[in-house]
Short mmCIF file of C-alpha atoms and ligand atoms in Angstrom, two decimals:
data_model
loop_
_atom_site.label_atom_id
_atom_site.label_comp_id
_atom_site.label_asym_id
_atom_site.label_seq_id
_atom_site.Cartn_x
_atom_site.Cartn_y
_atom_site.Cartn_z
CA UNK A 1 0.00 0.00 0.00
CA UNK A 2 1.22 3.51 -0.81
CA UNK A 3 1.61 6.10 1.95
CA UNK A 4 -1.07 8.24 0.22
CA UNK A 5 -3.53 5.38 0.41
CA UNK A 6 -2.83 4.91 4.12
CA UNK A 7 -3.23 8.67 4.63
CA UNK A 8 -6.61 8.64 2.94
CA UNK A 9 -7.92 5.34 4.25
CA UNK A 10 -6.94 5.65 7.88
CA UNK A 11 -6.77 9.38 8.45
CA UNK A 12 -9.14 10.69 5.79
CA UNK A 13 -6.71 13.32 4.47
CA UNK A 14 -6.19 13.91 0.78
CA UNK A 15 -2.63 15.15 0.71
CA UNK A 16 0.55 15.25 2.71
CA UNK A 17 1.64 18.55 4.12
CA UNK A 18 5.06 19.96 3.23
CA UNK A 19 7.80 17.77 4.62
CA UNK A 20 5.63 14.84 5.67
CA UNK A 21 6.17 12.71 2.59
CA UNK A 22 9.97 13.14 2.78
CA UNK A 23 10.01 11.94 6.36
CA UNK A 24 7.78 8.95 5.60
CA UNK A 25 9.98 7.96 2.65
CA UNK A 26 13.19 8.27 4.65
CA UNK A 27 11.83 6.11 7.45
CA UNK A 28 10.59 3.47 5.03
CA UNK A 29 13.97 3.43 3.28
CA UNK A 30 15.42 2.06 6.51
CA UNK A 31 17.64 5.02 7.29
CA UNK A 32 17.60 6.47 10.80
CA UNK A 33 15.75 9.74 10.58
CA UNK A 34 15.64 12.92 12.60
CA UNK A 35 12.72 15.09 11.55
CA UNK A 36 12.63 18.68 12.70
CA UNK A 37 9.30 20.19 11.75
CA UNK A 38 7.50 23.10 13.39
CA UNK A 39 4.74 22.64 15.92
CA UNK A 40 1.51 21.85 14.13
CA UNK A 41 3.26 20.61 10.99
CA UNK A 42 1.83 17.15 11.60
CA UNK A 43 4.75 15.12 12.92
CA UNK A 44 2.59 12.38 14.40
CA UNK A 45 1.34 11.30 10.98
CA UNK A 46 4.94 11.04 9.77
CA UNK A 47 5.51 8.08 12.07
CA UNK A 48 1.98 6.75 12.33
CA UNK A 49 1.84 6.06 8.60
CA UNK A 50 5.09 4.03 8.44
CA UNK A 51 3.93 2.29 11.64
CA UNK A 52 0.77 1.16 9.85
CA UNK A 53 2.82 0.01 6.87
CA UNK A 54 5.14 -2.20 8.94
CA UNK A 55 4.41 -5.64 10.23
CA UNK A 56 4.25 -5.79 14.02
CA UNK A 57 4.21 -3.06 16.60
CA UNK A 58 5.81 0.39 16.78
CA UNK A 59 7.01 1.80 20.10
CA UNK A 60 6.54 5.53 20.47
CA UNK A 61 8.58 7.08 23.27
CA UNK A 62 6.90 10.14 24.64
CA UNK A 63 7.76 12.30 27.65
CA UNK A 64 4.29 12.96 29.12
CA UNK A 65 1.36 10.78 30.04
CA UNK A 66 -1.07 13.46 28.85
CA UNK A 67 0.60 13.48 25.43
CA UNK A 68 0.43 9.71 25.14
CA UNK A 69 -3.20 9.57 26.16
CA UNK A 70 -4.11 12.34 23.79
CA UNK A 71 -2.49 10.64 20.81
CA UNK A 72 -3.88 7.22 21.67
CA UNK A 73 -7.37 8.71 21.94
CA UNK A 74 -6.97 10.31 18.49
CA UNK A 75 -5.82 7.01 16.99
CA UNK A 76 -8.60 5.03 18.61
CA UNK A 77 -11.13 7.47 17.16
CA UNK A 78 -9.78 6.50 13.77
CA UNK A 79 -10.03 2.81 14.70
CA UNK A 80 -6.27 2.41 14.67
CA UNK A 81 -5.23 -0.12 17.33
CA UNK A 82 -3.04 1.85 19.75
CA UNK A 83 -2.39 1.82 23.48
CA UNK A 84 -0.07 3.26 26.05
CA UNK A 85 1.77 1.86 29.02
CA UNK A 86 2.22 4.24 31.90
CA UNK A 87 2.64 4.43 35.63
CA UNK A 88 -0.91 5.63 36.24
CA UNK A 89 -2.39 2.34 34.97
CA UNK A 90 -3.52 -0.44 37.29
CA UNK A 91 -1.40 -3.58 37.36
CA UNK A 92 -4.27 -5.43 35.75
CA UNK A 93 -4.66 -3.09 32.79
CA UNK A 94 -0.90 -2.97 32.41
CA UNK A 95 -0.60 -6.76 32.20
CA UNK A 96 -3.60 -7.00 29.92
CA UNK A 97 -2.04 -4.42 27.58
CA UNK A 98 1.19 -6.42 27.43
CA UNK A 99 -0.74 -9.59 26.68
CA UNK A 100 -2.45 -7.75 23.85
CA UNK A 101 0.91 -6.62 22.49
CA UNK A 102 2.04 -10.22 22.59
CA UNK A 103 -1.09 -11.25 20.69
CA UNK A 104 -0.30 -8.64 18.04
CA UNK A 105 -3.34 -6.49 18.74
CA UNK A 106 -1.67 -3.07 18.54
CA UNK A 107 0.12 -1.23 15.78
CA UNK A 108 1.30 1.58 18.05
CA UNK A 109 2.36 1.42 21.65
CA UNK A 110 3.19 4.65 23.57
CA UNK A 111 5.73 4.45 26.39
CA UNK A 112 7.78 6.70 28.65
CA UNK A 113 11.57 6.58 28.24
CA UNK A 114 11.91 5.31 31.81
CA UNK A 115 9.92 2.20 30.91
CA UNK A 116 12.74 1.11 28.62
CA UNK A 117 15.09 0.86 31.58
CA UNK A 118 12.93 -1.65 33.38
CA UNK A 119 14.61 -5.08 33.20
CA UNK A 120 11.35 -6.89 33.05
CA UNK A 121 10.14 -4.73 30.19
CA UNK A 122 13.45 -5.19 28.34
CA UNK A 123 12.96 -8.97 28.44
CA UNK A 124 9.41 -8.53 27.23
CA UNK A 125 10.59 -6.39 24.30
CA UNK A 126 13.26 -8.94 23.40
CA UNK A 127 10.54 -11.53 23.01
CA UNK A 128 8.17 -9.12 21.30
CA UNK A 129 10.46 -6.77 19.43
CA UNK A 130 9.06 -3.62 17.83
CA UNK A 131 9.69 -3.19 14.12
CA UNK A 132 9.93 0.58 14.51
CA UNK A 133 10.99 2.81 17.42
CA UNK A 134 9.95 6.46 17.44
CA UNK A 135 11.30 9.09 19.79
CA UNK A 136 8.85 11.98 20.02
CA UNK A 137 9.83 15.36 21.53
CA UNK A 138 13.41 14.26 20.90
CA UNK A 139 14.93 17.53 22.14
CA UNK A 140 14.46 16.02 25.62
CA UNK A 141 17.70 14.12 24.95
CA UNK A 142 19.72 17.31 24.77
CA UNK A 143 21.11 19.02 27.80
CA UNK A 144 21.06 22.15 25.69
CA UNK A 145 17.32 21.88 25.33
CA UNK A 146 14.89 23.14 27.94
CA UNK A 147 13.23 19.81 28.67
CA UNK A 148 16.23 17.61 29.34
CA UNK A 149 15.17 14.15 30.46
CA UNK A 150 18.09 11.87 31.42
CA UNK A 151 16.20 8.67 30.52
CA UNK A 152 16.23 9.75 26.85
CA UNK A 153 19.99 9.19 26.85
CA UNK A 154 19.46 5.52 27.66
CA UNK A 155 17.28 4.87 24.61
CA UNK A 156 20.20 3.60 22.45
CA UNK A 157 21.03 1.03 25.14
CA UNK A 158 17.49 -0.27 24.85
CA UNK A 159 17.72 -0.43 21.05
CA UNK A 160 20.90 -2.51 21.39
CA UNK A 161 19.12 -5.12 23.50
CA UNK A 162 16.67 -5.86 20.67
CA UNK A 163 17.35 -8.92 18.52
CA UNK A 164 17.32 -6.82 15.33
CA UNK A 165 17.77 -3.10 14.84
CA UNK A 166 14.31 -1.62 14.21
CA UNK A 167 13.47 1.34 12.00
CA UNK A 168 14.40 4.34 14.11
CA UNK A 169 13.15 7.91 13.93
CA UNK A 170 13.13 10.98 16.14
CA UNK A 171 10.90 14.06 16.05
CA UNK A 172 11.11 17.53 17.46
CA UNK A 173 9.81 21.02 16.73
CA UNK A 174 12.68 22.94 18.19
CA UNK A 175 16.29 22.28 17.55
CA UNK A 176 19.20 24.52 16.81
CA UNK A 177 21.99 22.91 14.77
CA UNK A 178 23.75 22.18 18.06
CA UNK A 179 20.73 20.46 19.65
CA UNK A 180 20.20 18.55 16.42
CA UNK A 181 23.68 17.11 16.70
CA UNK A 182 23.02 16.26 20.34
CA UNK A 183 19.90 14.34 19.35
CA UNK A 184 21.69 12.31 16.69
CA UNK A 185 24.54 11.46 19.05
CA UNK A 186 22.43 11.03 22.18
CA UNK A 187 20.02 8.65 20.47
CA UNK A 188 22.81 6.73 18.76
CA UNK A 189 21.45 7.27 15.26
CA UNK A 190 23.51 5.77 12.42
CA UNK A 191 23.93 7.39 9.06
CA UNK A 192 20.92 9.44 9.91
CA UNK A 193 19.07 11.72 7.59
CA UNK A 194 18.09 14.96 9.26
CA UNK A 195 15.04 16.44 7.66
CA UNK A 196 14.56 20.02 8.67
CA UNK A 197 11.61 21.88 7.30
CA UNK A 198 10.56 25.46 7.45
CA UNK A 199 10.76 26.87 10.91
CA UNK A 200 8.96 29.90 9.68
CA UNK A 201 5.43 30.35 10.86
CA UNK A 202 4.30 33.04 8.46
CA UNK A 203 0.95 33.59 10.15
CA UNK A 204 2.52 34.56 13.49
CA UNK A 205 3.12 38.22 14.24
CA UNK A 206 6.08 38.67 16.58
CA UNK A 207 6.35 41.50 18.98
CA UNK A 208 8.26 42.40 22.13
CA UNK A 209 8.12 45.15 24.71
CA UNK A 210 10.22 46.19 27.65
CA UNK A 211 7.82 47.66 30.16
CA UNK A 212 7.83 48.58 33.82
CA UNK A 213 4.11 47.98 34.29
CA UNK A 214 3.50 44.54 32.85
CA UNK A 215 -0.06 44.30 34.14
CA UNK A 216 -0.98 47.40 32.19
CA UNK A 217 0.79 46.13 29.07
CA UNK A 218 -0.93 42.76 29.38
CA UNK A 219 -4.38 44.29 29.77
CA UNK A 220 -3.76 46.64 26.84
CA UNK A 221 -2.76 43.68 24.71
CA UNK A 222 -5.78 41.62 25.77
CA UNK A 223 -8.14 44.50 25.09
CA UNK A 224 -7.35 44.05 21.41
CA UNK A 225 -7.90 40.31 21.31
CA UNK A 226 -11.20 40.18 23.16
CA UNK A 227 -13.11 36.93 22.77
CA UNK A 228 -10.15 35.13 21.33
CA UNK A 229 -8.36 32.18 22.84
CA UNK A 230 -4.85 32.51 24.11
CA UNK A 231 -2.20 31.66 26.66
CA UNK A 232 -0.34 33.99 29.03
CA UNK A 233 2.91 32.33 30.05
CA UNK A 234 4.48 33.28 33.36
CA UNK A 235 7.78 32.23 34.90
CA UNK A 236 6.58 31.16 38.34
CA UNK A 237 3.55 29.79 40.16
CA UNK A 238 3.23 33.09 42.01
CA UNK A 239 3.17 35.14 38.83
CA UNK A 240 0.70 32.72 37.28
CA UNK A 241 -1.64 33.15 40.26
CA UNK A 242 -1.21 36.91 40.14
CA UNK A 243 -2.02 37.10 36.43
CA UNK A 244 -4.92 34.69 36.86
CA UNK A 245 -6.45 36.91 39.57
CA UNK A 246 -5.90 40.00 37.47
CA UNK A 247 -7.69 38.41 34.51
CA UNK A 248 -10.57 37.26 36.67
CA UNK A 249 -10.94 40.71 38.21
CA UNK A 250 -11.13 42.20 34.75
CA UNK A 251 -13.87 39.77 33.78
CA UNK A 252 -11.98 37.46 31.43
CA UNK A 253 -13.00 33.82 31.20
CA UNK A 254 -9.64 32.64 32.48
CA UNK A 255 -8.11 29.65 34.22
CA UNK A 256 -4.67 28.79 35.54
CA UNK A 257 -2.22 25.95 35.09
CA UNK A 258 0.97 25.18 36.98
CA UNK A 259 2.58 22.26 38.72
CA UNK A 260 1.40 23.42 42.15
CA UNK A 261 -2.24 22.58 41.36
CA UNK A 262 -3.92 19.21 41.74
CA UNK A 263 -3.95 16.93 38.67
CA UNK A 264 -7.75 17.33 38.78
CA UNK A 265 -7.63 21.08 38.36
CA UNK A 266 -4.92 20.86 35.72
CA UNK A 267 -6.92 18.39 33.66
CA UNK A 268 -10.02 20.50 34.02
CA UNK A 269 -8.20 23.62 32.83
CA UNK A 270 -6.82 21.79 29.85
CA UNK A 271 -10.21 20.35 28.92
CA UNK A 272 -12.00 23.70 29.41
CA UNK A 273 -9.47 25.44 27.23
CA UNK A 274 -9.56 22.89 24.45
CA UNK A 275 -13.36 22.92 24.42
CA UNK A 276 -13.47 26.76 24.46
CA UNK A 277 -15.27 26.97 27.80
CA UNK A 278 -12.53 29.33 28.91
CA UNK A 279 -10.64 31.71 26.68
CA UNK A 280 -7.39 32.44 28.45
CA UNK A 281 -5.03 30.30 30.48
CA UNK A 282 -2.43 31.86 32.74
CA UNK A 283 0.23 29.18 32.89
CA UNK A 284 3.79 28.20 33.52
CA UNK A 285 5.74 26.30 30.89
CA UNK A 286 4.16 23.13 32.31
CA UNK A 287 1.16 23.93 30.12
CA UNK A 288 0.91 23.02 26.51
CA UNK A 289 3.51 20.53 25.37
CA UNK A 290 1.74 18.73 22.57
CA UNK A 291 -1.58 20.48 23.08
CA UNK A 292 -3.44 20.10 19.85
CA UNK A 293 -5.65 23.16 19.94
CA UNK A 294 -6.07 24.88 16.63
CA UNK A 295 -7.59 28.21 17.51
CA UNK A 296 -5.07 29.70 19.92
CA UNK A 297 -4.95 33.28 18.60
CA UNK A 298 -2.30 34.71 20.85
CA UNK A 299 0.51 33.75 23.16
CA UNK A 300 1.73 36.45 25.51
CA UNK A 301 4.81 35.97 27.65
CA UNK A 302 4.40 37.89 30.88
CA UNK A 303 7.98 36.92 31.75
CA UNK A 304 10.94 36.22 29.54
CA UNK A 305 11.67 32.48 29.22
CA UNK A 306 15.09 30.96 29.81
CA UNK A 307 15.88 30.27 26.19
CA UNK A 308 14.79 31.28 22.72
CA UNK A 309 13.94 27.65 22.03
CA UNK A 310 11.48 27.63 24.87
CA UNK A 311 10.10 30.97 23.71
CA UNK A 312 9.57 29.84 20.12
CA UNK A 313 8.07 26.53 21.15
CA UNK A 314 5.55 28.25 23.41
CA UNK A 315 4.83 31.12 21.04
CA UNK A 316 4.37 28.50 18.29
CA UNK A 317 1.25 27.21 20.02
CA UNK A 318 -0.55 30.18 18.50
CA UNK A 319 -2.07 30.01 15.04
CA UNK A 320 -1.97 26.31 14.37
CA UNK A 321 -5.10 26.73 12.26
CA UNK A 322 -3.13 28.97 9.92
CA UNK A 323 -4.97 32.15 10.92
CA UNK A 324 -3.12 35.35 11.69
CA UNK A 325 -2.10 35.14 15.32
CA UNK A 326 -0.08 37.18 17.67
CA UNK A 327 2.92 36.58 19.94
CA UNK A 328 4.08 39.18 22.44
CA UNK A 329 7.08 39.00 24.73
CA UNK A 330 7.00 41.29 27.76
CA UNK A 331 10.42 41.42 29.31
CA UNK A 332 12.38 43.32 31.90
CA UNK A 333 15.83 43.45 33.38
CA UNK A 334 14.38 41.73 36.43
CA UNK A 335 13.35 38.73 34.28
CA UNK A 336 16.92 38.50 33.14
CA UNK A 337 18.27 38.69 36.69
CA UNK A 338 15.90 35.97 37.94
CA UNK A 339 16.71 33.68 35.01
CA UNK A 340 20.39 34.30 35.52
CA UNK A 341 20.19 33.29 39.17
CA UNK A 342 18.27 30.14 38.17
CA UNK A 343 20.80 29.33 35.46
CA UNK A 344 23.66 29.59 37.94
CA UNK A 345 22.00 27.03 40.18
CA UNK A 346 21.82 24.46 37.41
CA UNK A 347 24.12 21.52 37.09
CA UNK A 348 25.60 22.90 33.89
CA UNK A 349 25.39 26.66 34.42
CA UNK A 350 27.46 27.55 31.37
CA UNK A 351 24.91 25.94 29.04
CA UNK A 352 21.95 27.56 30.76
CA UNK A 353 23.70 30.93 30.69
CA UNK A 354 24.50 30.63 26.99
CA UNK A 355 20.85 29.84 26.23
CA UNK A 356 19.74 32.77 28.33
CA UNK A 357 22.20 35.06 26.56
CA UNK A 358 20.52 34.31 23.22
CA UNK A 359 17.09 34.92 24.70
CA UNK A 360 18.21 38.26 26.08
CA UNK A 361 19.88 39.13 22.82
CA UNK A 362 16.56 38.56 21.04
CA UNK A 363 14.78 40.75 23.58
CA UNK A 364 17.30 43.52 22.93
CA UNK A 365 17.45 42.99 19.18
CA UNK A 366 16.96 46.03 17.00
CA UNK A 367 16.01 44.37 13.76
CA UNK A 368 13.58 41.93 12.18
CA UNK A 369 12.43 39.56 14.92
CA UNK A 370 11.38 36.73 12.66
CA UNK A 371 14.73 36.71 10.92
CA UNK A 372 16.52 36.67 14.24
CA UNK A 373 14.60 33.56 15.26
CA UNK A 374 15.04 31.79 11.93
CA UNK A 375 18.77 32.46 11.90
CA UNK A 376 19.02 31.15 15.43
CA UNK A 377 17.49 27.90 14.22
CA UNK A 378 20.00 27.65 11.44
CA UNK A 379 17.98 29.00 8.52
CA UNK A 380 19.45 31.21 5.91
CA UNK A 381 17.33 34.34 5.71
CA UNK A 382 17.82 37.80 4.39
CA UNK A 383 15.66 40.88 4.06
CA UNK A 384 12.88 41.68 6.46
CA UNK A 385 9.67 39.85 7.18
CA UNK A 386 7.36 42.85 7.23
CA UNK A 387 5.34 41.14 9.93
CA UNK A 388 6.93 41.78 13.29
CA UNK A 389 6.98 44.73 15.64
CA UNK A 390 10.27 45.89 14.17
CA UNK A 391 9.29 45.64 10.53
CA UNK A 392 5.99 47.36 10.96
CA UNK A 393 6.67 50.98 11.60
CA UNK A 394 3.10 52.02 12.19
CA UNK A 395 1.89 52.12 15.81
CA UNK A 396 1.80 48.65 17.16
CA UNK A 397 -1.88 48.01 17.81
CA UNK A 398 -2.89 49.50 14.54
CA UNK A 399 -0.80 46.85 12.86
CA UNK A 400 -2.33 44.07 14.84
CA UNK A 401 -5.79 45.41 14.14
CA UNK A 402 -5.06 45.30 10.44
CA UNK A 403 -3.80 41.77 10.63
CA UNK A 404 -6.75 40.39 12.53
CA UNK A 405 -9.22 42.61 10.73
CA UNK A 406 -10.90 43.62 13.95
P1 ADP B 501 3.01 18.29 15.59
O1 ADP B 501 3.31 17.05 16.39
O2 ADP B 501 3.91 18.47 14.41
O3 ADP B 501 2.97 19.53 16.44
P2 ADP B 501 0.47 17.01 15.11
O4 ADP B 501 1.03 15.73 14.65
O5 ADP B 501 -0.10 17.07 16.49
O6 ADP B 501 1.55 18.17 14.98
O7 ADP B 501 -0.59 17.49 14.02
C1 ADP B 501 -1.29 18.69 14.09
C2 ADP B 501 -2.64 18.59 13.40
O8 ADP B 501 -2.48 18.53 12.00
C3 ADP B 501 -3.43 17.35 13.78
O9 ADP B 501 -4.74 17.74 14.09
C4 ADP B 501 -3.38 16.49 12.54
O10 ADP B 501 -4.49 15.63 12.42
C5 ADP B 501 -3.32 17.52 11.44
N1 ADP B 501 -2.67 16.99 10.20
C6 ADP B 501 -1.49 16.39 10.12
N2 ADP B 501 -1.17 16.05 8.85
C7 ADP B 501 -2.20 16.47 8.09
C8 ADP B 501 -2.49 16.41 6.68
N3 ADP B 501 -1.63 15.86 5.80
N4 ADP B 501 -3.63 16.94 6.25
C9 ADP B 501 -4.50 17.52 7.14
N5 ADP B 501 -4.30 17.59 8.48
C10 ADP B 501 -3.18 17.07 8.95
MG1 MG B 502 3.78 16.28 18.29
#
């Protein structure tokens, strides 16, 4: 069966999006593959299609239970046999799932990287080897990335325990040339093909502001995007709570999300946001990895993140439906100082400080913002984008008003 037929039959789509077909072909050719495609490009399909075209099961390594469950639910809706194994499952369901894998029920099996270190699981996988291993959110392998997860570094050891080397592919949305190299090395990829496609998100308008009164700046910004969905990212729980209360006081349908809340409240916030019952989420970076919500119209950073990668990944959650959307970074010297102190406490402070330096450099940049970002991610760009707060010389909100036609 051709990949196009699988795309149509199982997923109901008529055509591949840019980059998808290349990735599918590379994987099927048997070459290790690192695919770097922007958020929303449709990376999942790039491995789900080869998975359906292979005999046997595909293991998908994913960093978060919520991500796994979300993807499995999507697949099940399309009647594609998929399951996940995670620590929140009962022993009974867990064992039943493994029995089903043994019986060849599933085409895709989602797992955490830690699972691959479990001796019992390793023996199971030796007896029931996957034909294809996928590493999703592969930047977690890099200590240069913002989501470093040590267990990702052990993935090649797991691959070596298998009786035969499976097809092997890794996916990420954010990777500088340096992180890309880290992924290839850290995952032990051989003769790998790196497929890097368009980091540009032409429908995002980039903007930044250094302001003393962030609350005022935030409210001014929100005034212009009334009734639209968006995320306000904050650096700390305290700031998230503060912004959440501010939004509530001003009558916005808002919720909050950070690691200090109960799983119940976090799940509720996520569900309410996805189903448009609330419009704005005040959140820390804990919110959003892999969130598949199309109509996020703006992402405002109330604080400056610790790296440009983190910034672009979070800002990139806006406009996945292709509509003109808006990204604003509010930053201050204080943000820098706080991030610097945090960076110095890290195990590898020099890396964290180098990442922060690029973030700060972006904040200070007097030039086209889009080009700055694209160059940072290794793209060759010249000229100006005409669609960022630098390129547009007219007053800021007037520009945004034009773009959104409001
Ligand atoms: P990523 O992991 O790259 O951020 P996803 O895999 O979550 O993106 O896909 C984003 C959305 O795009 C999903 O809703 C998916 O169904 C949709 N999508 C992916 N490929 C196609 C395609 N070829 N045609 C139409 N929709 C697609
Ligand atoms: Mg994804």
